[in-house]
XYZ file of C-alpha atoms in Angstrom:
435
model
C -4.411 -7.806 21.668
C -8.085 -7.114 22.506
C -8.757 -6.361 25.861
C -10.518 -3.093 25.661
C -13.781 -2.567 27.825
C -15.972 -1.346 25.346
C -17.552 -3.722 23.492
C -20.720 -4.550 21.437
C -23.835 -3.678 23.089
C -23.018 -0.900 25.503
C -23.479 2.731 25.488
C -21.053 5.219 24.243
C -20.107 8.640 25.606
C -20.249 11.423 23.302
C -17.697 13.739 21.976
C -19.312 17.037 20.420
C -18.056 18.337 17.333
C -17.281 21.559 18.925
C -15.246 20.120 21.276
C -13.369 17.773 18.735
C -12.495 21.303 16.566
C -11.205 22.353 20.050
C -9.262 19.318 20.675
C -7.649 19.547 17.364
C -6.993 23.625 17.504
C -5.293 23.076 21.463
C -3.187 19.969 20.602
C -1.733 21.561 17.781
C -1.545 25.109 18.137
C -4.233 26.267 16.043
C -3.726 24.119 12.684
C -6.551 24.637 10.442
C -8.434 21.586 9.828
C -7.556 19.906 6.423
C -10.019 20.652 3.214
C -11.710 17.447 3.031
C -12.128 17.933 -0.697
C -8.323 18.069 -1.212
C -6.987 14.744 -3.380
C -4.206 13.343 -2.018
C -2.274 10.708 -4.720
C -0.970 7.482 -2.915
C 0.844 4.683 -4.473
C 0.400 0.712 -3.686
C 2.801 -0.308 -1.083
C 5.032 -3.390 -2.889
C 7.321 -5.629 -1.354
C 10.500 -6.613 -2.160
C 12.356 -9.206 -0.120
C 12.684 -8.304 3.310
C 11.432 -4.598 2.451
C 8.541 -2.709 2.033
C 8.370 -0.518 -1.175
C 6.674 3.001 -2.469
C 7.230 4.121 -5.689
C 10.759 2.486 -6.009
C 11.814 3.691 -2.265
C 12.142 1.599 0.884
C 9.290 2.175 3.459
C 9.619 2.035 7.191
C 6.608 2.195 9.007
C 6.245 4.044 12.243
C 2.346 3.992 12.985
C -0.260 2.850 15.432
C -3.644 1.175 16.234
C -6.865 2.849 16.644
C -9.234 -0.442 16.464
C -12.454 1.797 16.834
C -12.631 3.673 13.597
C -15.128 2.117 11.870
C -17.335 1.554 15.094
C -17.209 5.507 15.550
C -17.979 6.430 12.037
C -21.260 4.909 12.113
C -22.570 7.567 14.716
C -22.819 11.205 13.575
C -22.049 12.096 17.008
C -18.919 10.332 17.265
C -17.411 10.608 13.964
C -15.608 13.640 14.435
C -13.039 11.544 16.456
C -12.179 9.434 13.523
C -10.629 12.788 11.396
C -9.361 14.005 14.633
C -7.585 11.010 15.300
C -6.217 10.340 11.724
C -5.254 14.234 11.288
C -3.434 13.666 14.895
C -1.208 10.576 13.667
C -0.442 12.123 10.061
C 0.977 15.513 11.824
C 3.237 12.851 14.179
C 4.575 11.785 11.242
C 2.842 8.255 11.107
C 2.067 6.547 8.095
C -0.084 3.385 8.791
C -2.907 2.788 11.234
C -4.380 -0.638 12.082
C -7.792 -1.280 12.785
C -10.939 -3.160 12.485
C -12.716 -3.732 9.225
C -15.122 -6.322 10.826
C -18.015 -6.371 13.571
C -19.684 -9.169 13.114
C -23.404 -9.421 15.188
C -24.382 -7.490 17.910
C -24.315 -3.558 18.522
C -23.485 -1.637 14.849
C -22.843 -5.261 13.188
C -20.934 -4.762 9.799
C -22.507 -8.182 8.952
C -25.711 -8.762 10.608
C -25.605 -12.560 9.762
C -24.326 -14.638 7.145
C -23.925 -12.473 3.860
C -26.335 -9.700 5.332
C -24.667 -6.454 5.648
C -25.636 -3.114 7.269
C -25.098 -0.466 4.428
C -24.821 2.104 7.102
C -21.763 0.315 8.679
C -20.302 -0.059 5.256
C -20.455 3.475 4.584
C -18.782 3.959 7.873
C -15.819 1.933 6.825
C -16.216 3.762 3.316
C -15.660 7.072 5.607
C -12.748 5.874 7.396
C -10.875 5.039 4.227
C -11.679 8.297 2.550
C -10.884 10.212 5.779
C -7.374 8.273 6.116
C -6.631 8.832 2.347
C -7.399 12.617 2.944
C -4.532 12.669 5.784
C -2.162 10.504 3.690
C -2.405 7.683 6.233
C -2.724 4.120 4.893
C -4.667 1.500 6.479
C -3.913 -2.253 7.772
C -7.319 -3.613 7.778
C -8.155 -6.656 9.892
C -10.605 -8.960 8.735
C -11.889 -10.934 11.577
C -11.031 -11.317 15.072
C -9.950 -14.620 17.007
C -11.419 -13.157 20.059
C -15.073 -12.724 20.902
C -14.815 -8.691 20.410
C -16.651 -7.584 17.897
C -18.074 -11.091 17.000
C -14.792 -12.645 15.766
C -14.523 -16.322 15.453
C -17.218 -17.291 17.742
C -20.057 -15.215 16.240
C -19.480 -17.383 12.915
C -19.335 -20.970 14.728
C -22.789 -19.712 16.653
C -24.433 -18.679 13.285
C -23.772 -22.096 11.783
C -24.926 -23.735 14.875
C -28.174 -22.085 14.895
C -28.433 -22.633 11.352
C -28.354 -26.400 12.458
C -25.115 -26.959 9.488
C -22.240 -26.323 12.043
C -20.257 -29.447 12.483
C -18.895 -28.653 15.801
C -19.828 -26.148 18.656
C -16.279 -25.761 19.545
C -14.709 -22.080 18.253
C -11.955 -23.654 16.440
C -14.241 -25.151 13.969
C -14.242 -21.759 12.192
C -11.053 -22.947 10.791
C -12.161 -26.326 9.023
C -16.133 -26.152 8.987
C -16.679 -25.872 5.260
C -20.369 -23.748 6.171
C -18.333 -21.309 8.259
C -15.391 -21.297 5.599
C -17.814 -20.115 3.072
C -19.338 -17.649 5.430
C -15.964 -15.686 5.743
C -14.854 -16.351 1.909
C -18.309 -14.332 1.156
C -17.716 -11.898 3.673
C -13.977 -11.015 2.020
C -15.215 -11.006 -1.524
C -18.052 -8.150 -0.367
C -15.531 -6.250 1.425
C -12.700 -6.374 -1.309
C -15.126 -5.826 -3.977
C -16.975 -2.912 -2.366
C -16.918 0.087 -4.353
C -16.336 3.005 -1.855
C -19.377 5.396 -1.909
C -17.188 8.360 -1.332
C -14.202 7.819 -3.250
C -16.033 5.912 -6.023
C -13.000 3.139 -5.796
C -13.224 -0.409 -4.798
C -11.359 -1.548 -1.957
C -9.153 -4.020 -4.000
C -8.142 -1.052 -6.124
C -7.461 1.493 -3.305
C -3.727 2.455 -2.297
C -5.173 4.011 0.611
C -5.126 0.413 2.086
C -1.703 -0.606 3.047
C -2.626 -4.640 3.690
C -5.324 -6.951 4.410
C -4.674 -8.705 7.728
C -6.436 -12.326 7.959
C -7.341 -12.566 11.401
C -6.495 -10.719 14.789
C -4.208 -13.106 16.847
C -5.513 -16.331 15.289
C -4.921 -19.070 17.415
C -6.465 -22.980 17.128
C -5.509 -24.634 20.413
C -7.565 -27.779 19.528
C -4.759 -28.761 17.297
C -1.539 -27.841 18.690
C 0.638 -29.415 16.170
C -0.534 -26.417 14.005
C -1.818 -28.237 11.085
C -5.520 -26.801 10.939
C -4.518 -23.421 11.157
C -1.776 -23.567 8.495
C -4.048 -25.133 5.813
C -6.540 -22.478 6.662
C -4.107 -19.938 6.248
C -2.978 -21.298 2.933
C -6.630 -21.640 1.824
C -7.591 -18.229 2.643
C -4.701 -16.266 1.720
C -5.001 -17.860 -1.475
C -8.323 -17.039 -1.948
C -7.881 -13.335 -1.227
C -5.221 -12.999 -4.212
C -7.642 -14.476 -6.484
C -9.628 -11.021 -5.649
C -7.115 -8.891 -5.021
C -3.436 -9.038 -6.243
C -2.842 -4.964 -5.528
C -2.631 -5.185 -1.842
C -0.433 -6.856 0.274
C -1.333 -9.510 3.086
C -0.399 -10.683 5.873
C -1.877 -13.376 8.654
C -1.833 -11.297 11.858
C 0.023 -13.312 14.329
C 1.612 -12.911 17.524
C 4.653 -14.404 16.728
C 5.111 -17.813 18.939
C 7.046 -20.353 17.649
C 5.502 -23.997 17.326
C 6.369 -27.623 18.693
C 8.710 -28.068 15.891
C 10.491 -25.092 15.889
C 13.483 -25.020 18.046
C 13.448 -21.385 19.016
C 10.227 -22.707 20.893
C 12.643 -23.592 24.010
C 14.521 -20.493 23.452
C 12.518 -17.360 22.701
C 9.155 -18.429 23.306
C 7.666 -16.670 26.564
C 6.907 -20.014 27.984
C 5.807 -23.664 27.226
C 2.369 -22.555 26.653
C 3.045 -20.427 23.669
C 4.316 -23.490 21.523
C 0.819 -25.290 22.309
C -1.502 -22.429 20.518
C -1.780 -24.113 17.214
C 0.190 -21.382 15.244
C 4.005 -21.073 14.276
C 5.422 -17.726 13.335
C 7.717 -19.316 10.491
C 5.807 -22.029 9.089
C 2.507 -19.891 8.985
C 4.288 -16.687 7.617
C 5.944 -19.116 4.785
C 2.637 -19.522 3.040
C 3.114 -18.437 -0.483
C 0.163 -15.566 -0.682
C 1.416 -14.222 2.604
C 3.707 -11.188 1.821
C 4.701 -10.205 5.101
C 5.405 -11.679 8.691
C 3.262 -9.980 11.974
C 4.581 -10.000 15.710
C 3.319 -8.702 18.621
C 5.098 -7.630 21.992
C 3.354 -7.629 25.365
C 5.782 -8.709 27.943
C 3.888 -7.795 31.027
C 1.049 -10.120 29.616
C 3.496 -13.227 29.145
C 5.615 -12.503 32.187
C 3.573 -10.572 34.914
C 5.888 -11.148 37.919
C 8.966 -10.214 35.947
C 10.936 -6.897 36.532
C 10.695 -3.856 34.168
C 14.508 -4.489 33.408
C 14.170 -7.656 32.627
C 11.038 -7.352 30.803
C 12.987 -4.885 28.318
C 16.019 -7.325 27.794
C 13.419 -10.051 26.531
C 11.694 -7.511 23.975
C 15.167 -7.025 22.691
C 15.769 -10.852 22.233
C 12.403 -11.433 20.940
C 12.442 -8.895 18.272
C 15.599 -9.573 16.999
C 14.891 -13.319 17.154
C 11.846 -12.586 14.613
C 13.869 -9.926 12.702
C 16.720 -12.769 11.642
C 13.669 -15.128 11.160
C 12.517 -12.558 8.470
C 16.245 -12.259 6.895
C 17.217 -15.906 7.046
C 14.074 -18.161 7.077
C 11.238 -16.103 5.261
C 12.969 -13.333 2.975
C 9.825 -11.049 3.921
C 9.387 -7.773 5.867
C 8.495 -8.596 9.666
C 6.092 -5.991 11.033
C 5.576 -5.440 14.729
C 1.843 -4.689 14.540
C 1.376 -4.612 18.226
C 2.912 -3.189 21.319
C 2.274 -2.092 24.309
C 2.974 -1.567 28.106
C 0.660 -2.220 30.761
C -0.352 0.748 33.431
C -1.333 -1.782 35.862
C 1.929 -3.231 36.529
C 2.303 -3.198 40.434
C 5.332 -0.961 39.653
C 4.191 0.958 36.645
C 5.783 4.332 36.040
C 4.877 6.459 32.697
C 8.236 6.777 32.329
C 8.814 2.946 31.483
C 6.492 3.489 28.810
C 8.949 5.945 27.101
C 11.716 3.547 27.692
C 9.608 0.453 26.330
C 8.991 2.584 23.299
C 12.344 3.531 22.671
C 13.754 0.333 23.029
C 11.205 -1.104 20.599
C 12.035 2.232 18.191
C 15.769 1.757 18.212
C 15.687 -1.625 17.389
C 13.569 -0.718 14.471
C 15.801 1.778 13.371
C 18.997 -0.137 13.321
C 17.449 -2.769 11.459
C 16.676 -0.222 8.672
C 19.489 1.128 8.522
C 21.129 -2.240 7.743
C 18.504 -3.112 5.217
C 17.346 -5.774 7.318
C 13.971 -7.433 7.945
C 12.491 -5.118 10.848
C 10.151 -3.095 8.771
C 8.366 -0.767 10.952
C 5.779 -1.080 14.313
C 2.558 -0.007 15.299
C 1.775 1.097 18.667
C -1.113 -0.386 20.665
C -3.070 1.989 20.828
C -3.666 5.724 20.281
C -6.681 7.469 21.120
C -7.882 11.370 21.419
C -9.461 12.916 24.584
C -12.556 11.752 25.882
C -12.452 7.921 25.077
C -11.672 6.504 28.576
C -14.500 3.927 28.026
C -12.716 2.461 24.913
C -9.396 2.500 26.194
C -7.462 -0.814 27.874
C -4.590 -0.465 30.302
C -2.282 -0.135 27.118
C -3.713 2.870 25.310
C -2.680 6.576 25.618
C -3.486 10.247 24.135
C 0.326 10.901 22.981
C 0.395 14.894 23.265
C -0.864 14.168 26.884
C 2.801 13.351 27.784
C 5.341 15.709 25.891
C 8.553 12.970 26.211
C 6.225 10.434 24.653
C 5.179 12.705 21.743
C 8.687 13.358 21.398
C 9.940 9.469 21.284
C 7.127 9.029 18.906
C 7.795 11.725 16.240
C 11.493 11.601 16.359
C 11.156 7.895 15.518
C 8.675 9.206 12.495
C 11.637 11.262 11.020
C 14.541 9.133 11.573
C 13.019 6.575 9.497
C 11.685 8.701 6.904
C 15.547 10.245 6.439
C 16.936 6.682 5.605
C 15.743 6.851 2.153
C 14.416 10.343 1.744
C 11.358 11.968 2.842
C 8.167 11.341 0.174
C 7.325 14.604 -1.401
C 3.701 13.495 -1.059
C 3.661 13.336 2.448
C 3.457 17.022 3.439
C 2.858 16.625 7.295
C 5.989 14.570 7.601
C 8.039 17.118 5.655
C 6.792 20.012 7.980
C 7.201 17.688 10.942
C 10.953 16.864 10.118
C 12.020 20.139 9.148
C 11.369 21.156 12.728
C 13.497 18.264 14.168
C 16.297 19.389 12.116
């Protein structure tokens, strides 16, 4: 999902450090800020069939999206929001945060042009990873956007076109142009082999990183057969694994079924969903892909449907993909984005609670049965004072007690399935209060 109103080139509001500290104090009843020199030990997340594993235990995930962490870490005035968000998430028992590890061209660009990087922004990403480590939060890092926000595949195509070496001006040439593929591989290698200036650990050796995501919501509509995107996924996933064998890897799919999958007729939202050049099962079967990803946005897919019908569809959508993970893929299925828009004509905040609860209950039941539903990440969380970065899905979770309770209850019941890790002090404290 990429609908946020703040994009490249915009001016940003400022939240001072004092107000950020005040927020943490007020929101969490006076908890003292974590000592940032504290060293937290984390292990790499692994996969055993349809389950994520950490230290020999099954690892079921309740987490969130905050796409803006690196961007905010560039500027000292906005940097405190990053620590505030990661600490808040950790204290809610959330264990994985998905965020952008890209910004191609434009304002605060990490990659200024092909092969040229802004060290100031790389250090901002260093900070995000180091800060997440301090709070015991793992990161799912996305490597490029299918959409135009923060550069995306469009920026890569424009670079090749400007240099006079691009094969086509089509955005989809990102997936087949040899020059553009070289650009992207160079970017991936630079990032994965970077040595963090704060921790001294190369990214590929840092267990704070939960996994890499090749692309946010890849589509190649110029080839609805899916062959072009499939070739790209197989090539790039294999390339990542030649550099980094420590981390898990996913595609970043929305979850739609392609033109040769019979579920396109029974599970896809509508006929358009099978003509996007992607296919959930085929793409996720690529040998170097470790787990499947799915997004859940019923009000974008069915804008005129009643809320109760949307809830029924969400259950059908999730159970279908969990079934695929179990029987077709033998891989975990991770619902890496889900959200309910506040722009719906009949929207009420209580609907979001029911929407979240529906998703969490399906994940919990799947986890209890050792099925493929491995977790879910809410789109998206903020701290106060960030309205300019929000879209119609984002929330400040502690502003509504019932929503906060649903999120934290899910953290605890997932953690109790196979026992709470002794290393996760926030989760231990939270779940003791919930007993």
